[in-house]
Short mmCIF file of C-alpha atoms and ligand atoms in Angstrom, two decimals:
data_model
loop_
_atom_site.label_atom_id
_atom_site.label_comp_id
_atom_site.label_asym_id
_atom_site.label_seq_id
_atom_site.Cartn_x
_atom_site.Cartn_y
_atom_site.Cartn_z
CA MET A 1 0.00 0.00 0.00
CA THR A 2 1.39 3.40 -0.91
CA GLN A 3 1.18 6.16 1.62
CA THR A 4 1.07 9.86 0.85
CA LEU A 5 3.30 11.75 3.21
CA LYS A 6 2.05 15.15 4.33
CA THR A 7 5.05 17.43 4.08
CA PRO A 8 4.90 21.07 5.29
CA GLU A 9 4.90 22.04 1.58
CA THR A 10 1.80 19.94 0.74
CA SER A 11 -0.24 21.29 3.65
CA GLN A 12 0.77 24.85 2.67
CA ALA A 13 -0.35 24.04 -0.89
CA ASN A 14 -3.67 22.74 0.44
CA ARG A 15 -4.15 25.90 2.46
CA ASN A 16 -3.49 27.98 -0.64
CA ARG A 17 -6.16 26.04 -2.52
CA ARG A 18 -8.89 26.88 -0.01
CA THR A 19 -11.84 28.61 -1.61
CA ALA A 20 -12.65 32.24 -0.93
CA LEU A 21 -15.81 30.97 0.81
CA VAL A 22 -13.86 28.93 3.36
CA ARG A 23 -11.11 31.52 3.76
CA ALA A 24 -13.72 34.09 4.81
CA PHE A 25 -15.09 31.99 7.70
CA THR A 26 -14.59 33.73 11.05
CA GLU A 27 -12.74 32.12 13.94
CA PRO A 28 -15.02 30.47 16.51
CA LYS A 29 -15.37 32.64 19.60
CA GLY A 30 -16.41 29.94 22.05
CA PHE A 31 -20.12 29.42 21.46
CA GLY A 32 -20.81 26.05 19.92
CA ASP A 33 -17.16 25.08 20.18
CA ALA A 34 -16.76 22.87 23.22
CA THR A 35 -13.06 22.32 22.60
CA LEU A 36 -12.33 25.88 23.62
CA ARG A 37 -13.62 25.27 27.15
CA ASN A 38 -11.83 23.56 29.96
CA PRO A 39 -14.45 22.90 32.64
CA ARG A 40 -13.90 21.16 35.96
CA PRO A 41 -14.77 17.46 35.65
CA ASP A 42 -17.61 17.90 38.18
CA ALA A 43 -18.86 21.15 36.60
CA ILE A 44 -22.59 21.80 36.35
CA GLU A 45 -23.13 22.69 32.70
CA LEU A 46 -25.87 25.25 32.05
CA LEU A 47 -24.58 25.62 28.52
CA GLY A 48 -26.44 24.15 25.59
CA GLY A 49 -30.03 24.31 24.41
CA ILE A 50 -30.33 20.56 24.58
CA PRO A 51 -33.17 18.32 25.72
CA ASP A 52 -32.72 16.00 28.69
CA PRO A 53 -32.09 12.53 27.21
CA GLY A 54 -34.24 11.07 30.00
CA LEU A 55 -37.21 13.00 28.57
CA LEU A 56 -36.86 11.67 25.03
CA PRO A 57 -38.96 8.69 23.84
CA THR A 58 -35.99 6.37 23.37
CA ALA A 59 -37.89 3.10 23.91
CA GLU A 60 -40.69 4.14 21.54
CA LEU A 61 -38.19 5.22 18.86
CA SER A 62 -36.28 1.97 19.11
CA GLU A 63 -39.51 -0.06 18.79
CA ALA A 64 -40.49 2.10 15.82
CA ALA A 65 -37.07 1.44 14.24
CA VAL A 66 -37.58 -2.32 14.51
CA ARG A 67 -40.99 -2.09 12.82
CA VAL A 68 -39.69 0.18 10.06
CA LEU A 69 -36.79 -2.13 9.24
CA ALA A 70 -39.05 -5.18 9.20
CA ARG A 71 -41.14 -3.76 6.33
CA PRO A 72 -40.92 -5.83 3.13
CA GLY A 73 -38.25 -4.44 0.82
CA ALA A 74 -36.97 -2.11 3.56
CA PRO A 75 -38.12 1.05 1.70
CA ALA A 76 -36.52 3.25 4.37
CA LEU A 77 -33.11 2.02 3.19
CA GLN A 78 -33.74 3.06 -0.43
CA TYR A 79 -33.74 6.47 -2.12
CA GLY A 80 -36.81 8.60 -1.57
CA ARG A 81 -38.49 11.81 -2.66
CA THR A 82 -36.68 15.08 -2.05
CA ARG A 83 -39.67 16.69 -0.30
CA GLY A 84 -39.74 13.96 2.32
CA TRP A 85 -41.26 10.69 3.56
CA PRO A 86 -45.00 10.83 2.78
CA GLU A 87 -46.22 9.71 6.24
CA LEU A 88 -44.10 12.32 7.97
CA LEU A 89 -45.25 15.04 5.57
CA SER A 90 -48.92 14.13 6.16
CA TRP A 91 -48.46 14.20 9.93
CA ILE A 92 -46.88 17.67 9.79
CA SER A 93 -49.44 18.87 7.26
CA GLU A 94 -52.32 17.85 9.51
CA ARG A 95 -50.77 19.12 12.74
CA GLU A 96 -49.75 22.48 11.27
CA ASP A 97 -52.81 22.78 9.02
CA VAL A 98 -50.67 23.45 5.96
CA PRO A 99 -50.71 21.83 2.49
CA VAL A 100 -47.95 19.27 1.85
CA GLU A 101 -46.96 21.38 -1.19
CA GLN A 102 -45.65 24.04 1.22
CA LEU A 103 -43.43 21.66 3.19
CA LEU A 104 -39.92 20.30 2.88
CA ILE A 105 -38.28 17.93 5.37
CA THR A 106 -34.80 19.08 6.45
CA ASN A 107 -31.80 17.85 8.41
CA GLY A 108 -32.86 19.94 11.40
CA GLY A 109 -33.38 23.62 12.07
CA PHE A 110 -29.95 24.93 11.17
CA HIS A 111 -30.22 23.25 7.76
CA GLY A 112 -33.67 24.81 7.29
CA LEU A 113 -32.21 28.24 8.09
CA ASN A 114 -29.46 27.74 5.53
CA LEU A 115 -31.95 26.68 2.86
CA ALA A 116 -34.16 29.68 3.64
CA VAL A 117 -31.22 32.07 3.34
CA SER A 118 -30.09 30.49 0.05
CA LEU A 119 -33.61 30.94 -1.34
CA VAL A 120 -34.28 34.58 -0.47
CA VAL A 121 -30.94 36.31 0.22
CA GLU A 122 -28.68 37.32 -2.68
CA ARG A 123 -24.96 37.20 -1.87
CA GLY A 124 -24.00 40.36 0.01
CA ASP A 125 -27.63 41.40 0.68
CA PRO A 126 -28.55 43.06 3.98
CA VAL A 127 -30.45 40.84 6.42
CA ALA A 128 -32.06 42.18 9.60
CA VAL A 129 -31.40 39.89 12.55
CA ASP A 130 -32.27 39.63 16.21
CA ASN A 131 -29.94 41.52 18.54
CA PRO A 132 -29.07 39.55 20.69
CA VAL A 133 -29.13 36.63 18.26
CA PHE A 134 -28.74 32.85 18.10
CA PRO A 135 -25.04 33.06 17.12
CA LEU A 136 -24.99 30.07 14.79
CA PHE A 137 -27.35 31.93 12.46
CA LEU A 138 -24.63 34.55 11.93
CA ARG A 139 -22.17 31.78 11.21
CA GLY A 140 -24.60 30.34 8.65
CA LEU A 141 -25.00 33.78 7.03
CA GLU A 142 -21.28 33.82 6.21
CA ILE A 143 -22.04 31.34 3.41
CA SER A 144 -24.12 34.05 1.72
CA ASP A 145 -21.73 36.83 2.68
CA ALA A 146 -24.85 38.66 3.87
CA ARG A 147 -24.64 42.03 5.61
CA VAL A 148 -26.04 41.94 9.15
CA VAL A 149 -28.50 44.67 10.17
CA PRO A 150 -29.02 44.23 13.93
CA ILE A 151 -32.49 44.92 15.37
CA GLY A 152 -33.00 44.94 19.14
CA VAL A 153 -34.99 42.24 20.95
CA ASP A 154 -36.81 42.89 24.23
CA SER A 155 -39.27 40.93 26.36
CA LYS A 156 -41.85 41.20 23.52
CA GLY A 157 -39.42 39.97 20.88
CA LEU A 158 -38.00 41.82 17.89
CA ASP A 159 -38.32 45.63 18.08
CA VAL A 160 -40.53 45.95 15.01
CA ASP A 161 -40.95 49.72 15.51
CA HIS A 162 -37.20 50.19 15.18
CA LEU A 163 -37.22 47.98 12.08
CA GLU A 164 -39.96 50.18 10.61
CA GLU A 165 -37.92 53.33 11.35
CA ILE A 166 -34.85 52.10 9.51
CA LEU A 167 -36.95 50.83 6.58
CA ARG A 168 -38.65 54.23 6.31
CA ALA A 169 -35.19 55.83 6.42
CA GLY A 170 -34.32 53.89 3.24
CA GLN A 171 -32.62 50.72 4.53
CA ARG A 172 -33.33 47.85 2.14
CA ILE A 173 -33.31 44.27 3.45
CA SER A 174 -34.03 40.96 1.79
CA ALA A 175 -34.98 39.11 4.98
CA VAL A 176 -35.57 39.38 8.70
CA TYR A 177 -34.34 36.57 10.93
CA THR A 178 -36.06 36.17 14.28
CA VAL A 179 -36.87 33.52 16.91
CA PRO A 180 -40.48 34.46 17.68
CA ASP A 181 -41.27 31.93 20.40
CA PHE A 182 -39.34 31.65 23.70
CA HIS A 183 -36.31 33.39 22.27
CA ASN A 184 -32.77 32.08 22.35
CA PRO A 185 -31.10 33.65 24.28
CA SER A 186 -33.47 36.29 25.65
CA GLN A 187 -36.47 34.03 26.53
CA GLY A 188 -39.31 36.44 25.48
CA SER A 189 -41.88 35.88 22.70
CA LEU A 190 -42.91 38.17 19.86
CA SER A 191 -46.23 39.86 20.71
CA GLN A 192 -49.20 39.37 18.38
CA GLN A 193 -49.26 43.06 17.57
CA ARG A 194 -45.59 42.93 16.51
CA ARG A 195 -46.19 39.75 14.46
CA ARG A 196 -48.94 41.50 12.50
CA LYS A 197 -46.84 44.61 11.98
CA LEU A 198 -43.84 42.55 10.85
CA VAL A 199 -45.96 40.84 8.20
CA GLU A 200 -47.32 44.22 7.03
CA LEU A 201 -43.78 45.59 6.76
CA ALA A 202 -42.65 42.49 4.86
CA GLU A 203 -45.41 43.04 2.32
CA GLU A 204 -44.82 46.76 2.03
CA HIS A 205 -41.02 46.59 1.81
CA ASP A 206 -40.76 43.30 -0.08
CA PHE A 207 -38.75 41.06 2.22
CA HIS A 208 -39.20 37.62 3.79
CA VAL A 209 -39.42 36.77 7.48
CA ILE A 210 -37.38 33.73 8.48
CA ALA A 211 -39.16 32.58 11.65
CA ASP A 212 -36.97 30.14 13.55
CA ASN A 213 -39.30 28.09 15.75
CA PRO A 214 -37.34 25.42 17.66
CA TYR A 215 -38.87 26.25 21.06
CA ARG A 216 -42.52 26.74 20.09
CA GLU A 217 -43.54 23.37 21.58
CA ILE A 218 -41.49 23.88 24.77
CA ASN A 219 -44.34 25.90 26.18
CA PHE A 220 -45.19 26.21 29.89
CA THR A 221 -48.16 28.56 29.55
CA GLY A 222 -50.86 25.93 29.05
CA ALA A 223 -52.06 27.68 25.86
CA PRO A 224 -50.69 27.01 22.39
CA VAL A 225 -48.71 29.82 20.73
CA ASP A 226 -51.03 31.86 18.49
CA VAL A 227 -49.39 31.49 15.08
CA SER A 228 -52.26 32.96 13.04
CA ALA A 229 -50.51 36.23 12.15
CA PHE A 230 -47.57 34.39 10.58
CA ASN A 231 -49.54 31.47 9.15
CA GLY A 232 -51.69 33.75 7.05
CA SER A 233 -48.71 35.30 5.22
CA ASP A 234 -46.78 34.08 2.20
CA ARG A 235 -43.92 36.32 3.35
CA VAL A 236 -43.05 34.05 6.28
CA ILE A 237 -40.74 31.03 6.07
CA HIS A 238 -41.23 28.83 9.13
CA VAL A 239 -38.18 26.83 10.18
CA ASN A 240 -39.00 23.96 12.55
CA THR A 241 -37.10 21.10 14.10
CA PHE A 242 -37.59 17.97 16.18
CA THR A 243 -34.30 18.78 17.95
CA LYS A 244 -35.80 20.05 21.20
CA THR A 245 -38.66 17.56 21.33
CA LEU A 246 -37.19 14.29 20.02
CA GLY A 247 -33.43 14.91 20.06
CA PRO A 248 -30.79 16.85 18.09
CA GLY A 249 -29.00 13.69 16.98
CA LEU A 250 -31.90 12.85 14.68
CA ARG A 251 -31.04 15.92 12.56
CA LEU A 252 -34.68 16.19 11.53
CA GLY A 253 -36.87 19.21 10.93
CA TRP A 254 -38.99 20.89 8.29
CA ILE A 255 -39.55 24.21 6.63
CA ARG A 256 -42.87 25.62 5.63
CA LEU A 257 -42.87 28.17 2.85
CA PRO A 258 -45.00 29.50 -0.01
CA GLU A 259 -45.56 26.91 -2.72
CA GLU A 260 -43.30 28.50 -5.35
CA LEU A 261 -40.46 28.85 -2.85
CA ALA A 262 -41.02 25.25 -1.77
CA ALA A 263 -40.51 24.18 -5.39
CA ASP A 264 -37.27 26.22 -5.47
CA ALA A 265 -36.19 24.61 -2.19
CA ILE A 266 -36.70 21.15 -3.67
CA ALA A 267 -34.76 22.13 -6.79
CA LEU A 268 -31.93 23.40 -4.56
CA ARG A 269 -31.98 20.32 -2.39
CA SER A 270 -31.87 18.01 -5.39
CA ARG A 271 -28.56 19.67 -6.28
CA GLN A 272 -27.15 19.16 -2.79
CA ASP A 273 -27.97 16.06 -0.74
CA SER A 274 -31.17 14.76 -2.45
CA HIS A 275 -33.09 14.27 0.78
CA THR A 276 -32.97 13.78 4.53
CA SER A 277 -32.23 10.26 5.78
CA LEU A 278 -35.30 8.17 4.97
CA LEU A 279 -34.55 5.86 7.87
CA VAL A 280 -34.73 8.72 10.37
CA GLN A 281 -37.87 10.13 8.73
CA ALA A 282 -39.56 6.73 8.67
CA ILE A 283 -38.75 5.94 12.31
CA VAL A 284 -40.05 9.28 13.51
CA ALA A 285 -43.17 9.01 11.32
CA GLU A 286 -43.82 5.53 12.71
CA TYR A 287 -43.46 6.85 16.28
CA LEU A 288 -45.77 9.82 15.59
CA THR A 289 -48.50 7.86 13.80
CA SER A 290 -48.56 4.41 15.43
CA ASP A 291 -49.90 5.90 18.68
CA PRO A 292 -51.40 9.27 17.71
CA GLY A 293 -51.40 10.75 21.25
CA ALA A 294 -47.84 9.68 22.10
CA PHE A 295 -46.04 12.83 20.96
CA ASP A 296 -48.33 15.19 22.86
CA ARG A 297 -48.16 13.07 26.02
CA GLN A 298 -44.39 13.02 25.69
CA LEU A 299 -44.30 16.82 25.25
CA ALA A 300 -46.61 17.40 28.21
CA ARG A 301 -44.38 15.23 30.44
CA ALA A 302 -41.21 16.95 29.29
CA ASN A 303 -42.65 20.46 29.56
CA GLN A 304 -43.79 19.81 33.11
CA VAL A 305 -40.22 18.88 34.03
CA TYR A 306 -38.66 21.81 32.13
CA ALA A 307 -41.10 24.27 33.72
CA GLY A 308 -40.24 22.87 37.17
CA ARG A 309 -36.54 23.30 36.46
CA ALA A 310 -37.01 26.88 35.26
CA ARG A 311 -38.90 27.71 38.46
CA THR A 312 -36.33 25.94 40.64
CA LEU A 313 -33.46 27.87 39.08
CA VAL A 314 -35.25 31.22 39.47
CA ASP A 315 -36.17 30.47 43.10
CA ALA A 316 -32.65 29.25 43.92
CA LEU A 317 -31.06 32.39 42.42
CA ASP A 318 -33.52 34.60 44.32
CA ARG A 319 -32.70 32.74 47.53
CA GLU A 320 -28.89 32.53 47.13
CA LEU A 321 -28.32 35.90 45.48
CA PRO A 322 -31.29 38.11 46.43
CA GLY A 323 -31.57 41.19 44.21
CA PHE A 324 -28.36 40.31 42.37
CA PHE A 325 -30.11 39.62 39.06
CA ASP A 326 -33.00 41.18 37.21
CA LEU A 327 -34.83 38.11 35.92
CA GLN A 328 -38.16 36.84 34.59
CA VAL A 329 -39.61 33.37 35.10
CA PRO A 330 -39.42 31.65 31.67
CA GLU A 331 -42.77 30.85 30.01
CA GLY A 332 -41.15 28.31 27.72
CA GLY A 333 -37.91 27.35 26.03
CA PHE A 334 -34.66 26.25 27.64
CA PHE A 335 -33.08 29.51 28.86
CA LEU A 336 -32.97 32.04 31.65
CA TRP A 337 -31.41 35.39 30.64
CA PRO A 338 -30.73 37.20 33.93
CA ARG A 339 -29.12 40.67 34.00
CA LEU A 340 -26.48 41.65 36.54
CA GLN A 341 -27.72 44.54 38.63
CA ASP A 342 -24.44 45.30 40.41
CA ASP A 343 -22.31 47.45 38.09
CA SER A 344 -19.18 46.73 40.11
CA ILE A 345 -19.30 43.07 39.00
CA ASP A 346 -17.39 42.36 35.80
CA ALA A 347 -19.33 39.78 33.77
CA ASP A 348 -16.24 38.08 32.33
CA ALA A 349 -14.63 37.86 35.76
CA LEU A 350 -17.86 36.36 37.09
CA ALA A 351 -17.90 33.69 34.36
CA ALA A 352 -14.29 32.80 35.17
CA SER A 353 -15.04 32.68 38.91
CA ALA A 354 -18.17 30.58 38.27
CA SER A 355 -16.08 28.16 36.23
CA ARG A 356 -13.62 27.83 39.14
CA HIS A 357 -16.62 27.19 41.42
CA GLY A 358 -17.93 24.47 39.09
CA VAL A 359 -20.65 26.27 37.08
CA GLU A 360 -20.39 26.71 33.31
CA TYR A 361 -22.75 28.92 31.35
CA GLN A 362 -22.72 31.03 28.19
CA ARG A 363 -21.70 34.62 28.72
CA GLY A 364 -24.22 37.12 27.37
CA SER A 365 -21.41 38.76 25.40
CA PHE A 366 -21.51 35.87 22.91
CA PHE A 367 -24.93 36.90 21.66
CA PRO A 368 -25.03 40.47 20.30
CA SER A 369 -25.32 40.88 16.52
CA GLY A 370 -24.39 44.57 16.85
CA PRO A 371 -24.05 47.39 19.36
CA GLY A 372 -26.75 48.70 21.68
CA THR A 373 -27.71 45.71 23.83
CA ASP A 374 -27.14 44.97 27.52
CA SER A 375 -26.12 41.40 26.60
CA ASP A 376 -22.65 41.77 28.08
CA ARG A 377 -24.32 42.31 31.47
CA ARG A 378 -26.27 39.06 31.10
CA LEU A 379 -25.82 35.31 31.48
CA ARG A 380 -27.53 32.62 29.44
CA LEU A 381 -28.37 29.82 31.82
CA SER A 382 -29.77 26.66 30.28
CA TYR A 383 -31.85 24.57 32.70
CA SER A 384 -33.15 21.91 30.31
CA ASN A 385 -30.63 19.16 30.98
CA VAL A 386 -29.89 19.63 34.69
CA GLY A 387 -31.97 18.14 37.52
CA GLU A 388 -33.50 20.36 40.22
CA ASP A 389 -30.96 19.34 42.90
CA ARG A 390 -28.08 20.30 40.63
CA LEU A 391 -29.78 23.58 39.72
CA ASP A 392 -30.00 24.38 43.43
CA LEU A 393 -26.34 23.52 43.80
CA ALA A 394 -25.46 25.64 40.75
CA ALA A 395 -27.11 28.67 42.38
CA ARG A 396 -25.16 28.05 45.61
CA GLN A 397 -21.91 27.71 43.68
CA LEU A 398 -22.68 30.85 41.71
CA ALA A 399 -23.23 32.66 45.02
CA GLY A 400 -19.80 31.36 46.09
CA ALA A 401 -18.33 32.70 42.85
CA VAL A 402 -19.86 36.14 43.50
CA ALA A 403 -18.58 36.17 47.10
CA ALA A 404 -15.08 35.25 45.90
CA LEU A 405 -15.13 38.11 43.39
CA ARG A 406 -16.30 40.61 46.00
CA ALA A 407 -13.59 39.46 48.39
CA GLN A 408 -10.85 40.17 45.83
C1 PLP B 501 -32.72 29.40 17.93
C2 PLP B 501 -32.22 28.12 17.37
N1 PLP B 501 -32.32 27.90 16.06
C3 PLP B 501 -31.88 26.76 15.50
C4 PLP B 501 -31.31 25.77 16.27
C5 PLP B 501 -30.75 24.58 15.59
O1 PLP B 501 -31.59 23.50 15.63
P1 PLP B 501 -31.13 22.11 15.00
O2 PLP B 501 -30.34 21.38 16.04
O3 PLP B 501 -32.39 21.42 14.68
O4 PLP B 501 -30.31 22.39 13.79
C6 PLP B 501 -31.19 25.95 17.65
C7 PLP B 501 -30.56 24.91 18.48
O5 PLP B 501 -30.01 25.18 19.51
C8 PLP B 501 -31.65 27.16 18.21
O6 PLP B 501 -31.58 27.41 19.52
#
């Protein structure tokens, strides 16, 4: 067997052959890059927006997998249609009350976002985005070399009045990116009045709204999110995923978009990866349809636990560090976004002290898409994958970290 030796010259030559696209990628700044962290082995990780594996329907999915693979001819191991596995499409179509012609199954939410951007954003176009923002969206935008136009987000979601002001002042955009439900990182939801106004602006100023909905089903309010304002508009591209409800490792989601854009999305997809894994689609469809109430029961169980954890974390922080944070009890999603009230506390020094005391979280400074936010005075604490005892302990350790800083 011949072996190719990698000399310093060949790796330099490879570097020189990198495309302009790859050369322009920015360096990771920590978020989404676990290798940059060095936590204590016993650290309590309040880091990622990940579901608790104990709340995922693992037994049901494995039984579904056995049934799917036992089907004559094993169709789930063959090629399939680009749009998706018919049973999964019909389930989504019925649940979301949307024609199958407006759907495309994706490899999860991030993939759906990338497809949406490729469909409606010309290279170099301006795109208005949440500020603070889900940082991986900005990373994805690098592929389109899009120009970021940051728009503030408050407890009622995207500041649509500010968006209107800059549009009236002549700013052109080809899309708005926002997380309307239980925002990552800032935990609020877009008000109905703002949803309606955003759709009106999209029609008037000819842009699309990319609505990133991973947390819509992680809802503690007892009432479903009212999606009517967005559902009625052909300006909105809905990006959904099973990541938070059935597990990120599935890499399974869907986008909903106007019929002509859906046809473009299929044409694009058929030039990329053909379709999402049929095996994954078929297993999930079998789980969703073989016992029609199973998914909602599963969600209800999980949401009860997540809501309890959110409450526990808020109560523990109030008890251990009274008045230290300005915070709101989450109504859904996986995150608490508390703001430091004490200006003498340096947020980076606090994160470092917390790490030494065994608590890891994302610093708020990872999340701005532009100037003008108070994100660098905030922490993003994820409670989804940590039990209540450990959340209590995390608050105590955080209080220890604050005391250590004050004693310096
Ligand atoms: C706001 C937001 N959008 C998209 C995603 C990506 O979802 P997926 O894992 O399905 O690609 C996440 C996951 O953390 C998220 O928080």
